[in-house]
Short mmCIF file of C-alpha atoms and ligand atoms in Angstrom, two decimals:
data_model
loop_
_atom_site.label_atom_id
_atom_site.label_comp_id
_atom_site.label_asym_id
_atom_site.label_seq_id
_atom_site.Cartn_x
_atom_site.Cartn_y
_atom_site.Cartn_z
CA UNK A 1 -29.52 2.34 -7.28
CA UNK A 2 -27.21 5.33 -7.89
CA UNK A 3 -25.49 5.35 -11.28
CA UNK A 4 -22.14 6.96 -12.13
CA UNK A 5 -20.35 7.27 -15.45
CA UNK A 6 -17.04 6.48 -13.76
CA UNK A 7 -16.73 4.68 -10.43
CA UNK A 8 -13.31 4.41 -8.83
CA UNK A 9 -12.52 1.81 -6.18
CA UNK A 10 -9.89 3.04 -3.71
CA UNK A 11 -9.07 6.54 -2.51
CA UNK A 12 -5.28 6.63 -2.68
CA UNK A 13 -3.24 8.86 -5.00
CA UNK A 14 -4.26 6.79 -8.04
CA UNK A 15 -7.96 6.87 -7.13
CA UNK A 16 -8.21 10.58 -6.38
CA UNK A 17 -6.11 11.60 -9.37
CA UNK A 18 -8.42 9.52 -11.57
CA UNK A 19 -11.39 11.21 -9.86
CA UNK A 20 -9.91 14.66 -10.49
CA UNK A 21 -9.39 13.99 -14.20
CA UNK A 22 -12.73 12.19 -14.67
CA UNK A 23 -14.69 14.94 -12.90
CA UNK A 24 -12.88 17.63 -14.89
CA UNK A 25 -13.98 15.79 -18.06
CA UNK A 26 -17.53 16.42 -16.88
CA UNK A 27 -18.23 12.79 -15.98
CA UNK A 28 -20.41 11.87 -13.02
CA UNK A 29 -17.69 10.38 -10.84
CA UNK A 30 -17.40 8.80 -7.40
CA UNK A 31 -14.62 7.18 -5.40
CA UNK A 32 -15.57 4.25 -3.18
CA UNK A 33 -13.25 4.31 -0.18
CA UNK A 34 -13.53 2.25 3.00
CA UNK A 35 -11.38 4.35 5.36
CA UNK A 36 -10.01 7.82 4.69
CA UNK A 37 -8.39 9.47 1.66
CA UNK A 38 -4.76 8.66 0.93
CA UNK A 39 -4.62 4.87 1.07
CA UNK A 40 -1.19 3.51 1.95
CA UNK A 41 0.23 7.01 1.49
CA UNK A 42 -1.79 8.24 4.50
CA UNK A 43 0.28 6.03 6.79
CA UNK A 44 3.55 7.64 5.68
CA UNK A 45 4.63 10.48 7.93
CA UNK A 46 6.83 12.29 5.43
CA UNK A 47 6.98 11.76 1.70
CA UNK A 48 10.27 13.18 0.46
CA UNK A 49 10.13 12.18 -3.19
CA UNK A 50 6.88 13.71 -4.42
CA UNK A 51 7.90 16.71 -6.52
CA UNK A 52 6.88 20.19 -5.48
CA UNK A 53 7.49 19.68 -1.75
CA UNK A 54 11.16 20.42 -1.03
CA UNK A 55 10.54 20.04 2.73
CA UNK A 56 8.61 16.77 2.25
CA UNK A 57 4.88 16.37 2.75
CA UNK A 58 2.77 14.48 5.29
CA UNK A 59 1.08 11.56 3.50
CA UNK A 60 -2.23 11.92 5.34
CA UNK A 61 -2.36 15.63 4.50
CA UNK A 62 -1.54 14.99 0.84
CA UNK A 63 -4.36 12.43 0.68
CA UNK A 64 -6.84 14.93 2.12
CA UNK A 65 -5.73 17.59 -0.34
CA UNK A 66 -6.13 15.18 -3.27
CA UNK A 67 -9.69 14.42 -2.13
CA UNK A 68 -10.48 18.14 -1.76
CA UNK A 69 -9.12 18.88 -5.21
CA UNK A 70 -11.22 16.12 -6.83
CA UNK A 71 -14.29 17.23 -4.83
CA UNK A 72 -13.82 20.82 -6.05
CA UNK A 73 -14.60 19.58 -9.57
CA UNK A 74 -17.57 17.47 -8.49
CA UNK A 75 -16.14 14.04 -7.65
CA UNK A 76 -18.03 12.38 -4.81
CA UNK A 77 -16.72 9.97 -2.20
CA UNK A 78 -18.82 7.02 -1.08
CA UNK A 79 -17.47 5.74 2.23
CA UNK A 80 -18.17 2.04 1.92
CA UNK A 81 -16.47 -1.32 1.62
CA UNK A 82 -16.76 -3.05 -1.73
CA UNK A 83 -17.96 -6.60 -1.16
CA UNK A 84 -18.39 -7.77 -4.74
CA UNK A 85 -18.39 -6.64 -8.35
CA UNK A 86 -19.98 -7.55 -11.67
CA UNK A 87 -17.42 -6.06 -14.00
CA UNK A 88 -18.59 -7.59 -17.27
CA UNK A 89 -22.24 -6.65 -16.70
CA UNK A 90 -23.85 -3.70 -18.52
CA UNK A 91 -23.87 -1.42 -16.63
CA UNK A 92 -21.12 -2.62 -14.30
CA UNK A 93 -22.21 -3.20 -10.69
CA UNK A 94 -20.36 -2.69 -7.43
CA UNK A 95 -21.84 -4.28 -4.32
CA UNK A 96 -20.85 -2.37 -1.19
CA UNK A 97 -21.60 -2.14 2.51
CA UNK A 98 -23.72 0.94 1.61
CA UNK A 99 -25.70 -0.78 -1.13
CA UNK A 100 -25.21 -1.36 -4.86
CA UNK A 101 -23.90 1.20 -7.37
CA UNK A 102 -23.73 0.96 -11.15
CA UNK A 103 -21.21 2.48 -13.54
CA UNK A 104 -20.35 2.69 -17.23
CA UNK A 105 -16.62 2.41 -16.48
CA UNK A 106 -14.75 1.27 -13.38
CA UNK A 107 -11.23 2.18 -12.30
CA UNK A 108 -9.72 -0.25 -9.80
CA UNK A 109 -7.21 1.55 -7.57
CA UNK A 110 -7.27 -0.67 -4.51
CA UNK A 111 -3.50 -0.72 -3.92
CA UNK A 112 -1.76 -3.38 -1.88
CA UNK A 113 -1.57 -4.38 1.78
CA UNK A 114 1.39 -5.57 3.89
CA UNK A 115 2.45 -9.21 3.47
CA UNK A 116 2.41 -11.26 6.68
CA UNK A 117 5.21 -13.61 7.70
CA UNK A 118 2.73 -16.42 8.26
CA UNK A 119 4.12 -17.38 11.67
CA UNK A 120 2.01 -19.02 14.37
CA UNK A 121 0.62 -16.32 16.71
CA UNK A 122 1.21 -13.48 14.23
CA UNK A 123 -2.44 -12.42 13.88
CA UNK A 124 -3.12 -12.82 17.58
CA UNK A 125 -0.14 -10.56 18.48
CA UNK A 126 -1.08 -7.85 16.00
CA UNK A 127 -1.27 -4.66 18.07
CA UNK A 128 0.49 -6.45 20.96
CA UNK A 129 4.00 -6.51 19.61
CA UNK A 130 3.46 -7.22 15.93
CA UNK A 131 3.03 -4.22 13.65
CA UNK A 132 3.07 -3.52 9.92
CA UNK A 133 3.46 0.26 9.82
CA UNK A 134 6.03 2.25 11.77
CA UNK A 135 4.41 5.61 11.09
CA UNK A 136 1.09 4.28 12.44
CA UNK A 137 2.23 2.30 15.48
CA UNK A 138 5.79 3.48 16.21
CA UNK A 139 4.76 5.77 19.09
CA UNK A 140 3.59 2.72 21.07
CA UNK A 141 7.22 1.55 21.18
CA UNK A 142 8.83 4.75 22.45
CA UNK A 143 11.90 3.85 24.54
CA UNK A 144 11.53 0.13 23.72
CA UNK A 145 13.58 -2.43 21.81
CA UNK A 146 12.20 -3.30 18.37
CA UNK A 147 13.14 -5.32 15.32
CA UNK A 148 12.17 -4.62 11.73
CA UNK A 149 12.02 -7.51 9.26
CA UNK A 150 12.75 -6.84 5.58
CA UNK A 151 15.38 -5.31 3.35
CA UNK A 152 13.39 -3.01 1.04
CA UNK A 153 12.71 0.71 1.20
CA UNK A 154 9.78 0.24 3.56
CA UNK A 155 11.82 -1.77 6.08
CA UNK A 156 14.67 0.72 6.01
CA UNK A 157 12.38 3.74 6.31
CA UNK A 158 10.61 2.04 9.20
CA UNK A 159 13.93 1.30 10.91
CA UNK A 160 15.06 4.92 10.51
CA UNK A 161 11.73 6.24 11.78
CA UNK A 162 11.83 3.93 14.81
CA UNK A 163 15.47 4.80 15.57
CA UNK A 164 14.24 8.26 16.60
CA UNK A 165 11.79 6.77 19.12
CA UNK A 166 13.17 3.46 20.35
CA UNK A 167 16.09 2.60 22.60
CA UNK A 168 17.36 -0.01 20.12
CA UNK A 169 16.41 -1.00 16.57
CA UNK A 170 17.48 -4.19 14.79
CA UNK A 171 16.95 -4.72 11.09
CA UNK A 172 16.64 -8.38 10.13
CA UNK A 173 17.17 -9.24 6.48
CA UNK A 174 17.24 -12.65 4.80
CA UNK A 175 20.18 -11.79 2.52
CA UNK A 176 23.59 -10.11 2.86
CA UNK A 177 22.67 -6.93 0.97
CA UNK A 178 19.73 -4.59 1.09
CA UNK A 179 17.18 -4.17 -1.68
CA UNK A 180 16.56 -0.62 -0.42
CA UNK A 181 17.94 2.39 -2.34
CA UNK A 182 21.61 3.13 -1.71
CA UNK A 183 20.74 6.54 -0.29
CA UNK A 184 19.56 4.83 2.90
CA UNK A 185 22.57 2.65 3.64
CA UNK A 186 24.71 5.30 5.34
CA UNK A 187 21.67 6.71 7.13
CA UNK A 188 21.09 3.34 8.84
CA UNK A 189 24.64 3.30 10.14
CA UNK A 190 24.38 6.88 11.37
CA UNK A 191 21.09 6.11 13.12
CA UNK A 192 22.72 3.20 15.00
CA UNK A 193 20.42 0.54 13.51
CA UNK A 194 21.99 -2.90 13.99
CA UNK A 195 21.57 -5.08 10.92
CA UNK A 196 21.24 -8.85 11.36
CA UNK A 197 22.11 -10.25 7.94
CA UNK A 198 21.19 -13.58 6.32
CA UNK A 199 18.49 -14.25 8.85
CA UNK A 200 14.84 -15.10 8.97
CA UNK A 201 12.34 -14.96 11.81
CA UNK A 202 11.26 -18.51 12.59
CA UNK A 203 9.05 -18.08 15.66
CA UNK A 204 7.47 -15.50 17.93
CA UNK A 205 8.00 -15.61 21.72
CA UNK A 206 5.10 -14.32 23.79
CA UNK A 207 3.50 -13.96 27.16
CA UNK A 208 0.57 -11.54 26.98
CA UNK A 209 2.52 -9.61 24.38
CA UNK A 210 5.47 -10.33 22.16
CA UNK A 211 8.60 -10.82 24.26
CA UNK A 212 11.07 -11.82 21.56
CA UNK A 213 11.72 -13.64 18.32
CA UNK A 214 13.60 -16.71 17.22
CA UNK A 215 16.00 -16.35 14.32
CA UNK A 216 17.76 -18.68 11.95
CA UNK A 217 20.87 -17.78 9.98
CA UNK A 218 20.04 -19.05 6.49
CA UNK A 219 23.72 -19.55 5.61
CA UNK A 220 25.03 -21.33 8.71
CA UNK A 221 21.73 -22.72 10.01
CA UNK A 222 22.60 -21.28 13.43
CA UNK A 223 19.59 -20.50 15.60
CA UNK A 224 19.35 -17.61 18.06
CA UNK A 225 16.88 -15.61 20.11
CA UNK A 226 16.39 -11.88 20.24
CA UNK A 227 14.48 -10.24 23.10
CA UNK A 228 12.34 -7.38 21.78
CA UNK A 229 9.10 -5.55 22.54
CA UNK A 230 8.03 -5.11 18.95
CA UNK A 231 8.48 -6.67 15.52
CA UNK A 232 7.66 -4.49 12.54
CA UNK A 233 7.01 -6.68 9.52
CA UNK A 234 8.00 -4.96 6.25
CA UNK A 235 8.44 -7.81 3.79
CA UNK A 236 6.60 -6.41 0.82
CA UNK A 237 3.00 -6.01 -0.16
CA UNK A 238 0.17 -8.08 -1.62
CA UNK A 239 -2.19 -6.53 -4.18
CA UNK A 240 -5.76 -6.05 -2.99
CA UNK A 241 -7.40 -7.89 -5.88
CA UNK A 242 -9.14 -10.88 -4.33
CA UNK A 243 -12.59 -9.46 -5.17
CA UNK A 244 -11.77 -9.05 -8.87
CA UNK A 245 -9.32 -11.88 -9.53
CA UNK A 246 -11.81 -14.20 -11.22
CA UNK A 247 -13.06 -11.48 -13.58
CA UNK A 248 -9.95 -9.50 -14.54
CA UNK A 249 -6.66 -11.05 -15.66
CA UNK A 250 -3.96 -11.02 -12.97
CA UNK A 251 -0.29 -12.01 -12.97
CA UNK A 252 1.10 -14.79 -10.74
CA UNK A 253 1.47 -12.42 -7.78
CA UNK A 254 -2.13 -11.25 -8.15
CA UNK A 255 -1.50 -7.81 -9.71
CA UNK A 256 -4.05 -6.71 -12.33
CA UNK A 257 -2.48 -7.03 -15.77
CA UNK A 258 -2.52 -3.67 -17.55
CA UNK A 259 -0.05 -1.53 -19.48
CA UNK A 260 0.40 2.23 -19.21
CA UNK A 261 -3.07 2.80 -20.63
CA UNK A 262 -4.32 1.05 -17.46
CA UNK A 263 -6.75 -0.99 -19.62
CA UNK A 264 -7.39 -4.43 -18.12
CA UNK A 265 -8.60 -7.60 -19.85
CA UNK A 266 -12.20 -6.38 -19.33
CA UNK A 267 -13.40 -3.52 -21.57
CA UNK A 268 -14.31 -0.48 -19.48
CA UNK A 269 -12.33 -1.69 -16.46
CA UNK A 270 -9.04 0.04 -15.69
CA UNK A 271 -6.32 -0.65 -13.11
CA UNK A 272 -4.38 2.27 -11.60
CA UNK A 273 -1.61 2.54 -9.03
CA UNK A 274 0.06 -0.18 -6.96
CA UNK A 275 -2.57 -2.75 -7.93
CA UNK A 276 -1.40 -2.74 -11.58
CA UNK A 277 1.52 -4.72 -13.06
CA UNK A 278 4.34 -2.19 -13.19
CA UNK A 279 8.02 -1.73 -12.37
CA UNK A 280 7.91 1.15 -9.90
CA UNK A 281 5.25 1.57 -7.22
CA UNK A 282 5.45 5.11 -5.87
CA UNK A 283 3.02 7.92 -5.07
CA UNK A 284 3.98 9.70 -8.25
CA UNK A 285 3.52 6.65 -10.48
CA UNK A 286 0.17 5.96 -8.81
CA UNK A 287 -0.95 9.54 -9.49
CA UNK A 288 0.25 9.24 -13.08
CA UNK A 289 -1.78 6.05 -13.49
CA UNK A 290 -4.85 7.84 -12.16
CA UNK A 291 -4.59 10.47 -14.89
CA UNK A 292 -3.97 7.83 -17.53
CA UNK A 293 -6.83 5.59 -16.40
CA UNK A 294 -9.29 8.51 -16.44
CA UNK A 295 -8.09 9.50 -19.92
CA UNK A 296 -8.63 6.00 -21.33
CA UNK A 297 -11.91 5.60 -19.47
CA UNK A 298 -13.06 8.81 -21.17
CA UNK A 299 -12.02 7.40 -24.55
CA UNK A 300 -13.92 4.17 -23.76
CA UNK A 301 -17.08 6.12 -22.86
CA UNK A 302 -16.89 8.26 -26.01
CA UNK A 303 -16.50 5.17 -28.25
CA UNK A 304 -19.49 3.46 -26.63
CA UNK A 305 -21.90 6.24 -27.63
P1 NAP B 1 10.00 -4.72 -1.51
O1 NAP B 1 10.81 -3.68 -2.18
O2 NAP B 1 9.37 -5.79 -2.32
O3 NAP B 1 10.94 -5.38 -0.39
C1 NAP B 1 10.49 -6.45 0.37
C2 NAP B 1 11.64 -6.93 1.24
O4 NAP B 1 11.17 -7.96 2.08
C3 NAP B 1 12.80 -7.47 0.42
O5 NAP B 1 14.02 -7.08 1.02
C4 NAP B 1 12.60 -8.99 0.52
O6 NAP B 1 13.81 -9.69 0.53
C5 NAP B 1 11.96 -9.14 1.88
N1 NAP B 1 11.03 -10.28 1.94
C6 NAP B 1 10.03 -10.61 1.09
N2 NAP B 1 9.37 -11.70 1.54
C7 NAP B 1 9.97 -12.06 2.70
C8 NAP B 1 9.73 -13.09 3.64
N3 NAP B 1 8.73 -13.97 3.48
N4 NAP B 1 10.53 -13.16 4.72
C9 NAP B 1 11.53 -12.26 4.90
N5 NAP B 1 11.80 -11.26 4.06
C10 NAP B 1 11.03 -11.16 2.96
O7 NAP B 1 8.78 -4.10 -0.66
P2 NAP B 1 8.66 -2.69 0.10
O8 NAP B 1 9.88 -2.38 0.86
O9 NAP B 1 7.36 -2.76 0.83
O10 NAP B 1 8.49 -1.65 -1.07
C11 NAP B 1 7.43 -1.81 -2.04
C12 NAP B 1 7.62 -0.77 -3.15
O11 NAP B 1 7.42 0.55 -2.61
C13 NAP B 1 9.04 -0.79 -3.72
O12 NAP B 1 8.96 -0.49 -5.10
C14 NAP B 1 9.71 0.32 -2.98
O13 NAP B 1 10.81 0.89 -3.69
C15 NAP B 1 8.58 1.32 -2.84
N6 NAP B 1 8.83 2.20 -1.68
C16 NAP B 1 9.49 3.36 -1.93
C17 NAP B 1 9.78 4.22 -0.89
C18 NAP B 1 10.53 5.47 -1.20
O14 NAP B 1 11.08 5.59 -2.29
N7 NAP B 1 10.61 6.43 -0.31
C19 NAP B 1 9.37 3.91 0.41
C20 NAP B 1 8.72 2.70 0.64
C21 NAP B 1 8.45 1.84 -0.42
P3 NAP B 1 14.73 -9.82 -0.79
O15 NAP B 1 15.41 -8.49 -0.92
O16 NAP B 1 15.64 -10.95 -0.46
O17 NAP B 1 13.78 -10.12 -1.90
#
C-alpha cells in the first residue's frame, strides 16, 4: 500500500495549490483526482477575475497549468475515485478505485457539484435537454431556444454564454431581483436575455427529449408553459462531502466546518476550497485555501514528530 505524507483529495485549484505548497515543503505528496485537473474551474470557458490574466484565462488550461506546476516540484496525481476513508486511523487510509493509500495528513478539496431541481424526469433527461453547465454543453444548443434557471452568478454567466449561441435565452428566477453581481445586470439586457421573474419550474415536458417546461409565478400563482429545447439548471451547488460526513464535522448544508487555517474537527484532516465553510467561493479563495491547508498540514506533521 503506497504511503504519502500528505494526500489531497480533489484536483481543483485548492487541491493543486495545496499540492504545490506541500511538495515544495519536501513532503511526499499526491492528489487523488477522478477526472482531470481543474475541478469545477475546468468547465468554465473564461475566468475573468483571477488576477494576472487581464484577457481572462481558460479554466481547463489554468487547471492543467496548476497540475504541471505542482508536478514540477514532485507532487504526484493518482487518477482514481475515492470510495471511502478512515480519517481518524493512524495512518489515515483512503480507499479508491485504484486500491488503498495511506497518509499522515489528508487535505479534502472535493469542491461542490450542481444542485438538481428534483423534478420528475430530470435525471432521465440529463444530456437530452437538461444540462448543468453551459460551457460544457452549450454547443449542443446552437441556434435553439433555451432557459436557464437560477439568479446567481453561475446562472447569469450561463445565460450570457448561451446568448452568443442560441436563438433565444430565458432566465427564470424565483424572486424579483438577482443574487448575481451588479456588473452582470446591464450585460443581460444588452445580450437580449429575457428574464422571467418570480417563477419556478414545476414540471418538465418531454417526448424523446425535453420539449418545454411548466412554470408557476410564486406571487400570483399563475401557471404557464414555455417551449424550449434546453433547460440549464444553475441553482447553486452541493458540497461533495458525503464520503466524509460521518467522520468530519459539517454544517447544516454539508460543508466541512473549518476556519481559515482549514483545520477540521479531525486532527491532521484539512478542508480547502469550495468544500469548506466560507463566505466567498471563488478560484482565488480556493487557491488561497490550498496554500493555507498545506501550511497547517506541515505544522501538524512537524508537531507529530
Ligand atoms: P448561488 O450564488 O448560491 O445562487 C443560486 C441561485 O439559485 C440563487 O439565485 C437562488 O435563488 C437560486 N436557487 C437556489 N435553489 C433554488 C431552487 N431549488 N429553485 C430555484 N432557484 C433556486 O450559486 P451559484 O450561482 O452557483 O454561485 C456559487 C458561488 O460561486 C457564489 O459565491 C458565486 O458568487 C460564485 N461564482 C462566481 C462567479 C464569478 O464571480 N465570476 C461565477 C460563478 C459563480 P435566491 O437568490 O432566491 O436564493
